mmCIF file with all atom_site columns, C-alpha atoms in Angstrom:
data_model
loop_
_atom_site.group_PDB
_atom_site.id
_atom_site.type_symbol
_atom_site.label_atom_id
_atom_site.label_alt_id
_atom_site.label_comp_id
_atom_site.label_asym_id
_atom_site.label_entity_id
_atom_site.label_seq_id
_atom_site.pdbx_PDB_ins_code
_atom_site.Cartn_x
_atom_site.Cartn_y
_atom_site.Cartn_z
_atom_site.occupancy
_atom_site.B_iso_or_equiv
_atom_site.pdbx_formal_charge
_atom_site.auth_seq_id
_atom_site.auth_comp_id
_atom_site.auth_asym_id
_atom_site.auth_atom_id
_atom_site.pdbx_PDB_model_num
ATOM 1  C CA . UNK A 1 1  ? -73.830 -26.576 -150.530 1.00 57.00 ? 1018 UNK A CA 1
ATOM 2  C CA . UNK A 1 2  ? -75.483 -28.161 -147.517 1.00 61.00 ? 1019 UNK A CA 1
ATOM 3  C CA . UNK A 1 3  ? -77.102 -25.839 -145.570 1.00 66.00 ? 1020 UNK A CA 1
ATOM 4  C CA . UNK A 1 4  ? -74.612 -24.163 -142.028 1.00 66.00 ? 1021 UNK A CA 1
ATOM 5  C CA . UNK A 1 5  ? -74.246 -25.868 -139.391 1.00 67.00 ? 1022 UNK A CA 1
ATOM 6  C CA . UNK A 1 6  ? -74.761 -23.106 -136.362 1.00 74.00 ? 1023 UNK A CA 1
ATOM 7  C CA . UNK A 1 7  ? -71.918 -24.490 -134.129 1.00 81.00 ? 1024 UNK A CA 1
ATOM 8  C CA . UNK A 1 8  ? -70.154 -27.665 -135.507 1.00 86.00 ? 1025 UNK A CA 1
ATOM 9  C CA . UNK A 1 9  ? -68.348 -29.661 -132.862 1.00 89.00 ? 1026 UNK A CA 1
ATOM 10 C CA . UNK A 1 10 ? -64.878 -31.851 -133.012 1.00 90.00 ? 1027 UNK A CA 1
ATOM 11 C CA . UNK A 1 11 ? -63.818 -34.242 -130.253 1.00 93.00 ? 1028 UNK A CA 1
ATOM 12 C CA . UNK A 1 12 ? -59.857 -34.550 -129.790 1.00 93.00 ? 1029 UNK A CA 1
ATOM 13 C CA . UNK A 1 13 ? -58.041 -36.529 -127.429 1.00 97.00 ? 1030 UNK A CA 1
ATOM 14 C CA . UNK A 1 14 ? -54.495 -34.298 -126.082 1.00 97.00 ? 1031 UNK A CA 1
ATOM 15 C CA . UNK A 1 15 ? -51.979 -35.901 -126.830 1.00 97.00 ? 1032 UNK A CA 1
ATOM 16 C CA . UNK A 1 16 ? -48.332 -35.843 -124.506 1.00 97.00 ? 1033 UNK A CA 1
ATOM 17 C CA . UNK A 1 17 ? -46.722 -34.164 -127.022 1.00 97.00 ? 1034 UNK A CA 1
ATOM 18 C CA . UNK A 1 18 ? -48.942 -31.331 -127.041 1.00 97.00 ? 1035 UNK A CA 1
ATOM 19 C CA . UNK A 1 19 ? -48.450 -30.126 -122.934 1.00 97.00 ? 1036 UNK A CA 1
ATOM 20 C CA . UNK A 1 20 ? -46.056 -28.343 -121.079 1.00 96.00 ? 1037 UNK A CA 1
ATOM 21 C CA . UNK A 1 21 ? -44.028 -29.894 -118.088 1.00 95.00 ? 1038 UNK A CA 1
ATOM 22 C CA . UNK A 1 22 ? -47.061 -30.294 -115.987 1.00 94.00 ? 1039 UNK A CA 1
ATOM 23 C CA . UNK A 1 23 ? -49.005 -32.247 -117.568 1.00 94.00 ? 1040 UNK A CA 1
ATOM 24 C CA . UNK A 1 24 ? -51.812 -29.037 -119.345 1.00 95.00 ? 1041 UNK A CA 1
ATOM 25 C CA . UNK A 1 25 ? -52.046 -28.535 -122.814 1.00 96.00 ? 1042 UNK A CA 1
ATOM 26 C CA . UNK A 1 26 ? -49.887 -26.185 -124.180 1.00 95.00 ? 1043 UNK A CA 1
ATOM 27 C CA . UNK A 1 27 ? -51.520 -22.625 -124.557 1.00 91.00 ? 1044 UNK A CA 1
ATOM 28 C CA . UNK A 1 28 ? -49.941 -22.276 -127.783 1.00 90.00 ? 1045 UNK A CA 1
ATOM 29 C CA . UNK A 1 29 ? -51.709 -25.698 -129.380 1.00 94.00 ? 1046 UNK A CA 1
ATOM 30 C CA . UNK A 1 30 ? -55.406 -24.950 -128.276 1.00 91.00 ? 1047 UNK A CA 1
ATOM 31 C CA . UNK A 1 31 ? -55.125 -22.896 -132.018 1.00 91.00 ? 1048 UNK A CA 1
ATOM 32 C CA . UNK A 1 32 ? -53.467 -25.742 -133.926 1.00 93.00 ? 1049 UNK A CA 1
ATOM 33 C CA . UNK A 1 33 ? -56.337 -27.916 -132.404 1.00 93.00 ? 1050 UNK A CA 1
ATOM 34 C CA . UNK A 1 34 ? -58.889 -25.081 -133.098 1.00 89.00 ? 1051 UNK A CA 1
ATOM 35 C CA . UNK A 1 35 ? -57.695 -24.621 -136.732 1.00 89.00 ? 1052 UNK A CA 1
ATOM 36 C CA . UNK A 1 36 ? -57.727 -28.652 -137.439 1.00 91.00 ? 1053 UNK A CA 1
ATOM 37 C CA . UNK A 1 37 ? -60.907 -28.952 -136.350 1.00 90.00 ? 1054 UNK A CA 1
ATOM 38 C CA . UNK A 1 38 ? -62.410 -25.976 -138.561 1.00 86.00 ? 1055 UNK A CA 1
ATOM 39 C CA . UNK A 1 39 ? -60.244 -28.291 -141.469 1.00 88.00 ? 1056 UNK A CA 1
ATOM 40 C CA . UNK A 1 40 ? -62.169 -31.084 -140.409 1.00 90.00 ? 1057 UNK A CA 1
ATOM 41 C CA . UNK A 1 41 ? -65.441 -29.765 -139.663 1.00 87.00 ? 1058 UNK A CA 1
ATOM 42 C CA . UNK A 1 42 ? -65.773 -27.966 -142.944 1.00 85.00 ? 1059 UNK A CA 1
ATOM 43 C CA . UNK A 1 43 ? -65.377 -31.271 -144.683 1.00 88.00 ? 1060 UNK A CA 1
ATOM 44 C CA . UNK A 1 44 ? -67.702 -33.244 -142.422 1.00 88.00 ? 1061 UNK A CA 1
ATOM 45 C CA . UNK A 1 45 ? -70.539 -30.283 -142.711 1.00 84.00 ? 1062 UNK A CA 1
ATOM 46 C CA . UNK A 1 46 ? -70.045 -28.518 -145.733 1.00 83.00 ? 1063 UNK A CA 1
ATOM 47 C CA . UNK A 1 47 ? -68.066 -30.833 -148.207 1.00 86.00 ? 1064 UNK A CA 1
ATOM 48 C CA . UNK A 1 48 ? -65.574 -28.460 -148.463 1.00 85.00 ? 1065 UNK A CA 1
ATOM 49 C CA . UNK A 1 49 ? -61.879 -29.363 -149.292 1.00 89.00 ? 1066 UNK A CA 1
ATOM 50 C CA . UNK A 1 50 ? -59.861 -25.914 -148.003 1.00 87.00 ? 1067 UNK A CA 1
ATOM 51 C CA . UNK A 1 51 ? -56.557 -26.852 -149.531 1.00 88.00 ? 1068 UNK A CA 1
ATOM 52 C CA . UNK A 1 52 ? -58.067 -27.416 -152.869 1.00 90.00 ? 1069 UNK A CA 1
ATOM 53 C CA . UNK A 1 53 ? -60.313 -24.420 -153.007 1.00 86.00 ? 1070 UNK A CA 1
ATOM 54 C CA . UNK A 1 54 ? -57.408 -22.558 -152.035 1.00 87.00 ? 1071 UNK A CA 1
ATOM 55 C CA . UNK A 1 55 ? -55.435 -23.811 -155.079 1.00 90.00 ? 1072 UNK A CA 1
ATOM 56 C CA . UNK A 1 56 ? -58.073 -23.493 -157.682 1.00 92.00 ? 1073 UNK A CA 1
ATOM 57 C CA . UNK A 1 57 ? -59.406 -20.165 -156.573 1.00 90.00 ? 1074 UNK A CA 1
ATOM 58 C CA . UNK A 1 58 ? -56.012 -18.804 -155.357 1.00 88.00 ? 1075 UNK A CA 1
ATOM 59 C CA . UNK A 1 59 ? -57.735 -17.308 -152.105 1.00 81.00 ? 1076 UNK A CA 1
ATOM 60 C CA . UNK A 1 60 ? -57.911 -18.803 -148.577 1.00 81.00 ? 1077 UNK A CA 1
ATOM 61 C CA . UNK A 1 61 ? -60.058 -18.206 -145.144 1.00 80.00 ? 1078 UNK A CA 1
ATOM 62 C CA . UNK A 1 62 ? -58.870 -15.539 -143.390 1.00 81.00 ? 1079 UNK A CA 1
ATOM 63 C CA . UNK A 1 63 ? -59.354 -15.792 -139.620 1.00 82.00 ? 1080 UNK A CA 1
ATOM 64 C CA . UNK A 1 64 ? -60.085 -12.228 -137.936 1.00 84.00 ? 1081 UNK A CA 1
ATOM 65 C CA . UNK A 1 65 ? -60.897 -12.620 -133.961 1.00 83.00 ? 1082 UNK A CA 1
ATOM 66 C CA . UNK A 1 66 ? -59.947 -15.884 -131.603 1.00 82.00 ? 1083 UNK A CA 1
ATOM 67 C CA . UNK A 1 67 ? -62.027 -15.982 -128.495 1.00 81.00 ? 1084 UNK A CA 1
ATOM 68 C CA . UNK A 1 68 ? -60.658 -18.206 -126.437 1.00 83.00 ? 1085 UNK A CA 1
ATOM 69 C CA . UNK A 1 69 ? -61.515 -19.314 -122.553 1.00 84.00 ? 1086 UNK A CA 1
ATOM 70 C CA . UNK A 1 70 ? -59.656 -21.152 -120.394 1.00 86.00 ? 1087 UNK A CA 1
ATOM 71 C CA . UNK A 1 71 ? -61.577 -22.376 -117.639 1.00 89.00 ? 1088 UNK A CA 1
ATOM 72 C CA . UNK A 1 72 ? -59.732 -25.166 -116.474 1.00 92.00 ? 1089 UNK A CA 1
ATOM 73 C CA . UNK A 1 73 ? -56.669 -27.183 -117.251 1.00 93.00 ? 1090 UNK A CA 1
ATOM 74 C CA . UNK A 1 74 ? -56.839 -28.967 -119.841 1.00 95.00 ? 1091 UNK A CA 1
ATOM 75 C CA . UNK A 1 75 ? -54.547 -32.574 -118.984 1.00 97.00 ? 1092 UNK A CA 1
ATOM 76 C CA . UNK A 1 76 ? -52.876 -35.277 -121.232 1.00 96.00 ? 1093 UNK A CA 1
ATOM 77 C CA . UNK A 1 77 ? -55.086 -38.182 -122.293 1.00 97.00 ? 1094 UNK A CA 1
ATOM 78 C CA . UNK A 1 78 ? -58.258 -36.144 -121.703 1.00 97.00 ? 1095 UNK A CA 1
ATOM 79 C CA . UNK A 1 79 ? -60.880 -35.127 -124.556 1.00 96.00 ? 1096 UNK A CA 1
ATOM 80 C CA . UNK A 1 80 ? -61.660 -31.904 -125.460 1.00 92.00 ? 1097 UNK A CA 1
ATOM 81 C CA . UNK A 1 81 ? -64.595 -30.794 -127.474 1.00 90.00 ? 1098 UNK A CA 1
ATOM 82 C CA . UNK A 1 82 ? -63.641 -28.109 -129.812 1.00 87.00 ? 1099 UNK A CA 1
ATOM 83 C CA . UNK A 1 83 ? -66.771 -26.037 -131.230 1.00 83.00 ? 1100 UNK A CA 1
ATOM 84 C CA . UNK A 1 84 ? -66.348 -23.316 -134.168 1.00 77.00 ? 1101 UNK A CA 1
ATOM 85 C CA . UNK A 1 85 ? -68.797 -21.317 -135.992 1.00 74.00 ? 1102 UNK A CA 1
ATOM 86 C CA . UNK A 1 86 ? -68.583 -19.468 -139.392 1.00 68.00 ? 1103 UNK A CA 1
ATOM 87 C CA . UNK A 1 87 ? -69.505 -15.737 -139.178 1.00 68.00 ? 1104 UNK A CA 1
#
């Protein structure tokens, strides 16, 4: 396996879909975003497919702690960067 990479990062453009009536991204999809970007990122960095290690080993990830910080509005159309870390 390659060796970690400390803090991978994802770019993601939000979508309309994904805000609330003014325009900010939904509260409730900063996780979706945050989960498909550990998907993605464990692909990318560690050539790791998560669905099929799940099937072949019958085990998955199991996420213990979010920490998440909102310090300003995130808005439809913009890019967020989206940074996780394996612990």
């Amino acid at each position: 396996m390659p060796p970690l990479v400390r803090t991978p990062e994802t770019q993601h453009r939000i979508h309309f879909q994904d805000c609330d009536m003014l325009g900010h991204l939904n509260n409730a999809r900063y996780l979706d975003y945050f989960l498909n970007a550990r998907e993605d990122q464990v692909a990318e960095h560690y050539d790791l497919n998560m669905g099929e290690l799940a099937r072949a080993q019958h085990a998955a990830w199991v996420i213990t702690k979010h920490h998440l910080s909102y310090l300003k509005p995130a808005r439809q159309g913009a890019t967020v960067r989206i940074r996780t870390q394996l612990i």
